[in-house]
PDB file of C-alpha atoms in Angstrom:
ATOM      1  CA  MET A 510     158.101 -24.133  -5.912  1.00  0.00           C
ATOM      2  CA  ALA A 511     157.683 -20.712  -4.709  1.00  0.00           C
ATOM      3  CA  ILE A 512     158.526 -19.527  -1.264  1.00  0.00           C
ATOM      4  CA  HIS A 513     155.930 -17.312   0.299  1.00  0.00           C
ATOM      5  CA  PHE A 514     157.034 -14.484   2.517  1.00  0.00           C
ATOM      6  CA  ALA A 515     154.601 -12.700   4.787  1.00  0.00           C
ATOM      7  CA  ASP A 516     153.872  -9.077   4.174  1.00  0.00           C
ATOM      8  CA  GLY A 517     155.137  -6.699   6.787  1.00  0.00           C
ATOM      9  CA  ALA A 518     151.832  -4.774   6.756  1.00  0.00           C
ATOM     10  CA  ASP A 519     150.157  -6.827   9.561  1.00  0.00           C
ATOM     11  CA  ASP A 520     153.148  -6.848  11.919  1.00  0.00           C
ATOM     12  CA  ASP A 521     151.969  -3.834  13.911  1.00  0.00           C
ATOM     13  CA  ALA A 522     148.459  -5.176  14.654  1.00  0.00           C
ATOM     14  CA  PRO A 523     147.729  -5.903  18.340  1.00  0.00           C
ATOM     15  CA  ILE A 524     147.227  -9.530  19.466  1.00  0.00           C
ATOM     16  CA  MET A 525     143.574  -9.983  20.301  1.00  0.00           C
ATOM     17  CA  ASP A 526     143.850 -13.367  22.133  1.00  0.00           C
ATOM     18  CA  ILE A 527     144.450 -13.686  25.869  1.00  0.00           C
ATOM     19  CA  ASN A 528     147.163 -16.115  26.900  1.00  0.00           C
ATOM     20  CA  THR A 529     145.373 -18.434  29.384  1.00  0.00           C
ATOM     21  CA  THR A 530     148.325 -20.688  30.189  1.00  0.00           C
ATOM     22  CA  PRO A 531     149.471 -18.735  33.274  1.00  0.00           C
ATOM     23  CA  LEU A 532     145.850 -18.521  34.476  1.00  0.00           C
ATOM     24  CA  ILE A 533     145.436 -22.298  34.228  1.00  0.00           C
ATOM     25  CA  ASP A 534     148.755 -22.839  36.044  1.00  0.00           C
ATOM     26  CA  VAL A 535     147.676 -20.602  38.929  1.00  0.00           C
ATOM     27  CA  MET A 536     144.285 -22.341  39.162  1.00  0.00           C
ATOM     28  CA  LEU A 537     145.919 -25.788  39.275  1.00  0.00           C
ATOM     29  CA  VAL A 538     148.294 -24.667  42.046  1.00  0.00           C
ATOM     30  CA  LEU A 539     145.333 -23.323  44.040  1.00  0.00           C
ATOM     31  CA  LEU A 540     143.414 -26.564  43.512  1.00  0.00           C
ATOM     32  CA  VAL A 541     146.351 -28.666  44.727  1.00  0.00           C
ATOM     33  CA  MET A 542     146.744 -26.451  47.804  1.00  0.00           C
ATOM     34  CA  LEU A 543     143.028 -26.763  48.541  1.00  0.00           C
ATOM     35  CA  ILE A 544     143.147 -30.563  48.266  1.00  0.00           C
ATOM     36  CA  ILE A 545     146.171 -30.753  50.564  1.00  0.00           C
ATOM     37  CA  THR A 546     144.636 -28.550  53.249  1.00  0.00           C
ATOM     38  CA  ILE A 547     141.285 -30.408  53.435  1.00  0.00           C
ATOM     39  CA  PRO A 548     141.333 -32.645  56.541  1.00  0.00           C
ATOM     40  CA  VAL A 549     141.089 -36.367  55.943  1.00  0.00           C
ATOM     41  CA  GLN A 550     137.669 -37.628  56.974  1.00  0.00           C
ATOM     42  CA  LEU A 551     137.142 -41.213  57.909  1.00  0.00           C
ATOM     43  CA  HIS A 552     133.660 -42.427  57.195  1.00  0.00           C
ATOM     44  CA  ALA A 553     132.696 -44.535  60.180  1.00  0.00           C
ATOM     45  CA  VAL A 554     129.470 -45.540  61.838  1.00  0.00           C
ATOM     46  CA  ASN A 555     129.587 -46.252  65.551  1.00  0.00           C
ATOM     47  CA  LEU A 556     127.612 -49.395  66.356  1.00  0.00           C
ATOM     48  CA  ASN A 557     127.159 -51.294  69.559  1.00  0.00           C
ATOM     49  CA  LEU A 558     127.589 -54.850  68.308  1.00  0.00           C
ATOM     50  CA  PRO A 559     126.915 -57.821  70.550  1.00  0.00           C
ATOM     51  CA  VAL A 560     129.871 -59.818  71.747  1.00  0.00           C
ATOM     52  CA  ALA A 561     129.736 -63.455  70.700  1.00  0.00           C
ATOM     53  CA  LYS A 562     130.311 -66.044  73.355  1.00  0.00           C
ATOM     54  CA  ALA A 563     132.129 -69.075  72.082  1.00  0.00           C
ATOM     55  CA  THR A 564     130.097 -72.106  72.961  1.00  0.00           C
ATOM     56  CA  PRO A 565     131.127 -75.572  71.891  1.00  0.00           C
ATOM     57  CA  PRO A 566     128.892 -77.212  69.328  1.00  0.00           C
ATOM     58  CA  PRO A 567     126.281 -79.499  70.812  1.00  0.00           C
ATOM     59  CA  ILE A 568     127.297 -83.117  71.123  1.00  0.00           C
ATOM     60  CA  LYS A 569     125.093 -85.426  69.103  1.00  0.00           C
ATOM     61  CA  PRO A 570     123.627 -88.057  71.381  1.00  0.00           C
ATOM     62  CA  GLU A 571     124.112 -91.730  70.724  1.00  0.00           C
ATOM     63  CA  VAL A 572     121.241 -93.422  68.897  1.00  0.00           C
ATOM     64  CA  ILE A 573     120.066 -96.753  70.296  1.00  0.00           C
ATOM     65  CA  ARG A 574     117.739 -98.814  68.131  1.00  0.00           C
ATOM     66  CA  ILE A 575     115.316-101.162  69.884  1.00  0.00           C
ATOM     67  CA  ASP A 576     113.557-103.549  67.506  1.00  0.00           C
ATOM     68  CA  ILE A 577     110.599-105.765  68.347  1.00  0.00           C
ATOM     69  CA  ASP A 578     109.894-108.443  65.762  1.00  0.00           C
ATOM     70  CA  ALA A 579     106.637-110.278  65.054  1.00  0.00           C
ATOM     71  CA  ARG A 580     107.510-112.973  67.635  1.00  0.00           C
ATOM     72  CA  ASN A 581     107.940-110.238  70.304  1.00  0.00           C
ATOM     73  CA  VAL A 582     111.725-110.750  70.453  1.00  0.00           C
ATOM     74  CA  VAL A 583     113.387-107.497  71.553  1.00  0.00           C
ATOM     75  CA  SER A 584     116.733-106.514  69.979  1.00  0.00           C
ATOM     76  CA  TRP A 585     119.147-103.836  71.221  1.00  0.00           C
ATOM     77  CA  ASN A 586     121.034-102.314  68.239  1.00  0.00           C
ATOM     78  CA  GLY A 587     120.438-105.514  66.276  1.00  0.00           C
ATOM     79  CA  GLN A 588     121.441-107.946  69.065  1.00  0.00           C
ATOM     80  CA  PRO A 589     118.552-110.059  70.397  1.00  0.00           C
ATOM     81  CA  LEU A 590     118.089-109.830  74.162  1.00  0.00           C
ATOM     82  CA  ALA A 591     117.491-112.885  76.337  1.00  0.00           C
ATOM     83  CA  ASP A 592     114.746-111.425  78.506  1.00  0.00           C
ATOM     84  CA  ARG A 593     113.052-108.266  79.737  1.00  0.00           C
ATOM     85  CA  ALA A 594     115.536-107.911  82.646  1.00  0.00           C
ATOM     86  CA  ASP A 595     118.426-107.579  80.174  1.00  0.00           C
ATOM     87  CA  LEU A 596     116.504-104.826  78.347  1.00  0.00           C
ATOM     88  CA  GLU A 597     115.845-102.938  81.584  1.00  0.00           C
ATOM     89  CA  LEU A 598     119.487-103.280  82.639  1.00  0.00           C
ATOM     90  CA  ARG A 599     120.643-101.721  79.362  1.00  0.00           C
ATOM     91  CA  MET A 600     117.973 -99.013  79.579  1.00  0.00           C
ATOM     92  CA  ALA A 601     119.083 -98.125  83.115  1.00  0.00           C
ATOM     93  CA  ALA A 602     122.690 -97.798  81.935  1.00  0.00           C
ATOM     94  CA  ALA A 603     121.587 -95.631  78.989  1.00  0.00           C
ATOM     95  CA  ALA A 604     119.541 -93.371  81.281  1.00  0.00           C
ATOM     96  CA  GLN A 605     122.692 -92.586  83.304  1.00  0.00           C
ATOM     97  CA  GLN A 606     124.672 -91.394  80.257  1.00  0.00           C
ATOM     98  CA  THR A 607     125.226 -87.684  79.614  1.00  0.00           C
ATOM     99  CA  PRO A 608     123.877 -86.627  77.180  1.00  0.00           C
ATOM    100  CA  GLN A 609     121.088 -89.129  77.280  1.00  0.00           C
ATOM    101  CA  PRO A 610     120.976 -91.279  74.113  1.00  0.00           C
ATOM    102  CA  GLU A 611     118.079 -91.204  71.698  1.00  0.00           C
ATOM    103  CA  ILE A 612     116.019 -94.389  71.737  1.00  0.00           C
ATOM    104  CA  HIS A 613     114.467 -95.359  68.407  1.00  0.00           C
ATOM    105  CA  LEU A 614     111.799 -97.998  68.958  1.00  0.00           C
ATOM    106  CA  ARG A 615     110.930 -99.956  65.800  1.00  0.00           C
ATOM    107  CA  PRO A 616     108.167-102.476  66.324  1.00  0.00           C
ATOM    108  CA  ASP A 617     107.178-104.852  63.562  1.00  0.00           C
ATOM    109  CA  ARG A 618     103.699-104.194  62.202  1.00  0.00           C
ATOM    110  CA  ARG A 619     102.561-107.616  63.501  1.00  0.00           C
ATOM    111  CA  THR A 620     103.897-107.026  67.021  1.00  0.00           C
ATOM    112  CA  ARG A 621     101.350-107.097  69.819  1.00  0.00           C
ATOM    113  CA  TYR A 622     100.668-103.733  71.376  1.00  0.00           C
ATOM    114  CA  LYS A 623     101.346-105.163  74.836  1.00  0.00           C
ATOM    115  CA  ALA A 624     105.015-105.825  73.963  1.00  0.00           C
ATOM    116  CA  VAL A 625     105.466-102.267  72.689  1.00  0.00           C
ATOM    117  CA  ALA A 626     103.686-100.819  75.726  1.00  0.00           C
ATOM    118  CA  GLU A 627     105.946-102.779  78.088  1.00  0.00           C
ATOM    119  CA  VAL A 628     109.053-101.281  76.450  1.00  0.00           C
ATOM    120  CA  LEU A 629     107.556 -97.773  76.605  1.00  0.00           C
ATOM    121  CA  VAL A 630     106.618 -98.164  80.279  1.00  0.00           C
ATOM    122  CA  SER A 631     110.101 -99.472  81.127  1.00  0.00           C
ATOM    123  CA  ALA A 632     111.739 -96.534  79.343  1.00  0.00           C
ATOM    124  CA  ASP A 633     109.533 -94.043  81.169  1.00  0.00           C
ATOM    125  CA  ARG A 634     110.060 -95.675  84.554  1.00  0.00           C
ATOM    126  CA  LEU A 635     113.862 -95.696  84.111  1.00  0.00           C
ATOM    127  CA  GLY A 636     113.974 -92.028  83.064  1.00  0.00           C
ATOM    128  CA  LEU A 637     114.646 -92.249  79.337  1.00  0.00           C
ATOM    129  CA  ARG A 638     113.167 -89.065  77.875  1.00  0.00           C
ATOM    130  CA  LYS A 639     114.407 -89.085  74.271  1.00  0.00           C
ATOM    131  CA  LEU A 640     112.293 -91.871  72.857  1.00  0.00           C
ATOM    132  CA  GLY A 641     110.701 -92.089  69.432  1.00  0.00           C
ATOM    133  CA  VAL A 642     108.618 -94.746  67.719  1.00  0.00           C
ATOM    134  CA  LEU A 643     109.646 -95.482  64.139  1.00  0.00           C
ATOM    135  CA  GLY A 644     107.875 -97.491  61.505  1.00  0.00           C
ATOM    136  CA  ASN A 645     104.821 -95.415  60.703  1.00  0.00           C
ATOM    137  CA  GLU A 646     106.389 -94.059  57.515  1.00  0.00           C
ATOM    138  CA  SER A 647     104.233 -96.372  55.391  1.00  0.00           C
ATOM    139  CA  LEU A 648     101.094 -94.943  57.002  1.00  0.00           C
ATOM    140  CA  ALA A 649     102.135 -91.372  56.203  1.00  0.00           C
ATOM    141  CA  ALA A 650     102.081 -92.088  52.450  1.00  0.00           C
ATOM    142  CA  ARG A 651      98.390 -93.055  52.526  1.00  0.00           C
TER     143      ARG A 651
END
């Protein structure tokens, strides 16, 4: 193993490279100062948004089912009524409720039209406005 010693002939040659370390240090200090002095900008868009008014959810009305069977017997929510006066008494009480209940009229397909018309006329006369006739679903499929 030989040890190699450098010749002294190249010791006097000038260094041809520029030392860039101090230049980079100065540039970094300037960059940090620039970042610190830039004002903070908040990105915001001014909008005129509507103000929501809290309203309570709508109350679902009661559903009353009036059935008329093939023998023209009228039922109120499944309970058969004795006569037409009992039906009108219950309809008058329902018309006074707030909110007014929904009346679902379900006549049997063999019910006479006169019986259905009497119930509809009574409901209209007593002021029931939310009335629907059910039972035509089988006709819609045809």
